[in-house]
Coordinates of N, CA and C in Angstrom, one line a residue:
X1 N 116.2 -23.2 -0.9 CA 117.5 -23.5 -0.2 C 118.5 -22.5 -0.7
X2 N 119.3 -22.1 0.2 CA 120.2 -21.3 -0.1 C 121.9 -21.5 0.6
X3 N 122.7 -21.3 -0.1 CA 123.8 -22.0 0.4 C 125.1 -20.7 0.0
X4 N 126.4 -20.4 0.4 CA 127.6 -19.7 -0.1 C 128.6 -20.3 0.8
X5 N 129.9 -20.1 0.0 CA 130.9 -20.5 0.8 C 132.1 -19.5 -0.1
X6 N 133.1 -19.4 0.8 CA 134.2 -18.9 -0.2 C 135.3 -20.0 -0.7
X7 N 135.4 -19.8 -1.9 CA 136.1 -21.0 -2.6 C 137.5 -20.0 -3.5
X8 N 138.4 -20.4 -3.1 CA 139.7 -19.6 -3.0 C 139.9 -18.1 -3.5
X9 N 138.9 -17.3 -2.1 CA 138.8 -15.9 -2.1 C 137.9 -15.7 -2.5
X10 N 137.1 -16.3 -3.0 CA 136.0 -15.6 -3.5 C 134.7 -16.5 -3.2
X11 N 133.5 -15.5 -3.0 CA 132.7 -15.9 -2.6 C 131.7 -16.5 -3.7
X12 N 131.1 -17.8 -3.5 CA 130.2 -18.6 -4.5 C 128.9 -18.8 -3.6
X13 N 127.8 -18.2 -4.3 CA 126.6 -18.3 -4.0 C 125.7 -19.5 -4.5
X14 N 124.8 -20.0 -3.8 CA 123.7 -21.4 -4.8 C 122.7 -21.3 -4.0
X15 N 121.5 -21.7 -4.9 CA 120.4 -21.1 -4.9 C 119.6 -22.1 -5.6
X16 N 118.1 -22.8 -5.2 CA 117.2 -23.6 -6.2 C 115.6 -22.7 -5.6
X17 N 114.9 -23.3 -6.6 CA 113.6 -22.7 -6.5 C 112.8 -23.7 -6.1
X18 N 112.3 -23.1 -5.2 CA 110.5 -24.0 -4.1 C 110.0 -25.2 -5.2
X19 N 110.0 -24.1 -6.1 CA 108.6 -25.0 -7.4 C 109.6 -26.1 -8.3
X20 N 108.6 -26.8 -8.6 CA 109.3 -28.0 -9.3 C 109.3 -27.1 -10.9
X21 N 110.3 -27.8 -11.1 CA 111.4 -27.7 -12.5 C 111.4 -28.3 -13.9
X22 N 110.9 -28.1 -15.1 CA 110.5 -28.6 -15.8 C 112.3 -29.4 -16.8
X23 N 113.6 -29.0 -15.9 CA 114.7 -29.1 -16.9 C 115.5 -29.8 -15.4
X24 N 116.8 -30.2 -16.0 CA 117.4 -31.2 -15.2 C 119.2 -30.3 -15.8
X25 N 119.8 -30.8 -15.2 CA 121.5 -30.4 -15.5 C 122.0 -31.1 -16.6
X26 N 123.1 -30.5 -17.1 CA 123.3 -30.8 -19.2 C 124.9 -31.0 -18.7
X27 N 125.2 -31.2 -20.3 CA 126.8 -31.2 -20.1 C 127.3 -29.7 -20.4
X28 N 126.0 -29.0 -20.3 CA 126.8 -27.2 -20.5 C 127.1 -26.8 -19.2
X29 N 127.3 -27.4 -18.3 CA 128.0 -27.2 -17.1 C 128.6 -27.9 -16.5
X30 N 130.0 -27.7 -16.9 CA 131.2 -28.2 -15.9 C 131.7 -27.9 -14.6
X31 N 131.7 -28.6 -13.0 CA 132.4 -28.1 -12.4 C 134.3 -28.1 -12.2
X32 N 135.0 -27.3 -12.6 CA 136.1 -27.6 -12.6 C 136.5 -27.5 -11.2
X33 N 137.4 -28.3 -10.8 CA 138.3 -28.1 -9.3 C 139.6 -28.7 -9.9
X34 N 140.4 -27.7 -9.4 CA 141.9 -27.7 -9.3 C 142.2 -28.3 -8.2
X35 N 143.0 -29.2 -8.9 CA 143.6 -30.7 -7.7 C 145.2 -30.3 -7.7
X36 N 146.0 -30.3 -6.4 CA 147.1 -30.3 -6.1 C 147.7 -31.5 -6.0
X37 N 147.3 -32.7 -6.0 CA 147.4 -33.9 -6.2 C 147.0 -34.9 -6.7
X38 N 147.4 -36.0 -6.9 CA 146.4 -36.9 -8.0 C 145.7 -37.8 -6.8
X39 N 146.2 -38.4 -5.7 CA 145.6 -38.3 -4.1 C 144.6 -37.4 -4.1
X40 N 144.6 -35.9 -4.3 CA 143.7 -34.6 -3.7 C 142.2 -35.0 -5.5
X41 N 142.7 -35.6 -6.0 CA 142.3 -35.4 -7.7 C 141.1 -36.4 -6.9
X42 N 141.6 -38.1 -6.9 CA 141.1 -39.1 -6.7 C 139.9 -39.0 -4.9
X43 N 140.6 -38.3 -3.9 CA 139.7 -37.9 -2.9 C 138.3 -37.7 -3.6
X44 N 138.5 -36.5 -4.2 CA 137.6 -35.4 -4.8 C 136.4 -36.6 -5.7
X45 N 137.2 -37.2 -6.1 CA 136.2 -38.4 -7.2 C 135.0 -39.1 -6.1
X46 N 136.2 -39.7 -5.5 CA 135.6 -40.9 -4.5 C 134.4 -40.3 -3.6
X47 N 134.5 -38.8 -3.0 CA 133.7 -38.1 -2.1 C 132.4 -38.1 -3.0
X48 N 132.5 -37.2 -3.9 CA 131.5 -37.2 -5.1 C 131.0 -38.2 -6.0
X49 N 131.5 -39.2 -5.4 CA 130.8 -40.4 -6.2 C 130.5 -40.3 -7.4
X50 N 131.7 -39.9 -8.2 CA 131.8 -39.7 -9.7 C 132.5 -40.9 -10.2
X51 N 131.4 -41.0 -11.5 CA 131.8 -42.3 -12.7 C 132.5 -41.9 -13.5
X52 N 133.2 -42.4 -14.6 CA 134.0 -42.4 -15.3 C 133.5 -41.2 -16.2
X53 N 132.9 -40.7 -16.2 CA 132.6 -39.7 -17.1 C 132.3 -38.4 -15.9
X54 N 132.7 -38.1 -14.9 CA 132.4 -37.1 -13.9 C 131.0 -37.2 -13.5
X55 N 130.4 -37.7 -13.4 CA 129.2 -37.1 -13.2 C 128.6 -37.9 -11.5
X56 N 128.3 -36.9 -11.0 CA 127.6 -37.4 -9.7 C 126.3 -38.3 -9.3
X57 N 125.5 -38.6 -8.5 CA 124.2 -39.1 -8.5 C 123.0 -37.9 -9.0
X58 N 123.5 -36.7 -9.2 CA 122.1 -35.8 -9.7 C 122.4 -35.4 -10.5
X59 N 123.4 -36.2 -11.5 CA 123.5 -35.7 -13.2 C 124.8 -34.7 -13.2
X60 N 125.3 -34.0 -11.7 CA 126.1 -32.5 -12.1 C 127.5 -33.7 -12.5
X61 N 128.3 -32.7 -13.7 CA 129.9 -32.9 -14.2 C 130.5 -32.5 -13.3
X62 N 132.1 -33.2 -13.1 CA 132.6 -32.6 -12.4 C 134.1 -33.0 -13.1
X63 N 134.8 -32.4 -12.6 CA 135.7 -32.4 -13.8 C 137.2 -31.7 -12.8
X64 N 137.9 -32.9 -11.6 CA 139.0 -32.9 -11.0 C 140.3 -32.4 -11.8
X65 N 141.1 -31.2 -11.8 CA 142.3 -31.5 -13.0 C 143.4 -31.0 -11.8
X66 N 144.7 -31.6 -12.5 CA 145.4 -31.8 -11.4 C 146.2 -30.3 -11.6
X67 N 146.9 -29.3 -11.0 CA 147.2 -28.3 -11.5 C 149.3 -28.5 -11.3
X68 N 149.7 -27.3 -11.7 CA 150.8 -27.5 -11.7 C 151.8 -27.4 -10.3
X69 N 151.1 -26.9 -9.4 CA 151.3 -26.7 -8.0 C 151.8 -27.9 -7.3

């Protein structure tokens, strides 16, 4: 599977491999998103079906922070 989109100007690539995977996702990766609102903060939660600790149904972090904007 292969996927990109541009995410403010810049383009982000993702990518997984056919073959099964001997490792799973860690806390050494955070997704950060810059929230313009604590509304845009809490969307962002609720869409992603994140628990109190960020984390989605496939283990990924995610990590809403509201910016100064």
């Amino acid at each position: 599977m292969f996927s990109d989109a541009q995410l403010a100007g810049v383009w982000v690539s993702a990518m997984d491999s056919g073959a099964e995977q001997p490792f799973t996702f860690t806390d050494a990766v955070t997704f950060r998103v810059d929230c313009d609102t604590p509304v845009q903060a809490e969307m962002l939660r609720r869409e992603l079906g994140l628990d109190g600790a960020g984390l989605d149904r496939f283990g990924v972090r995610w990590e809403p922070v509201l910016t100064d904007g």
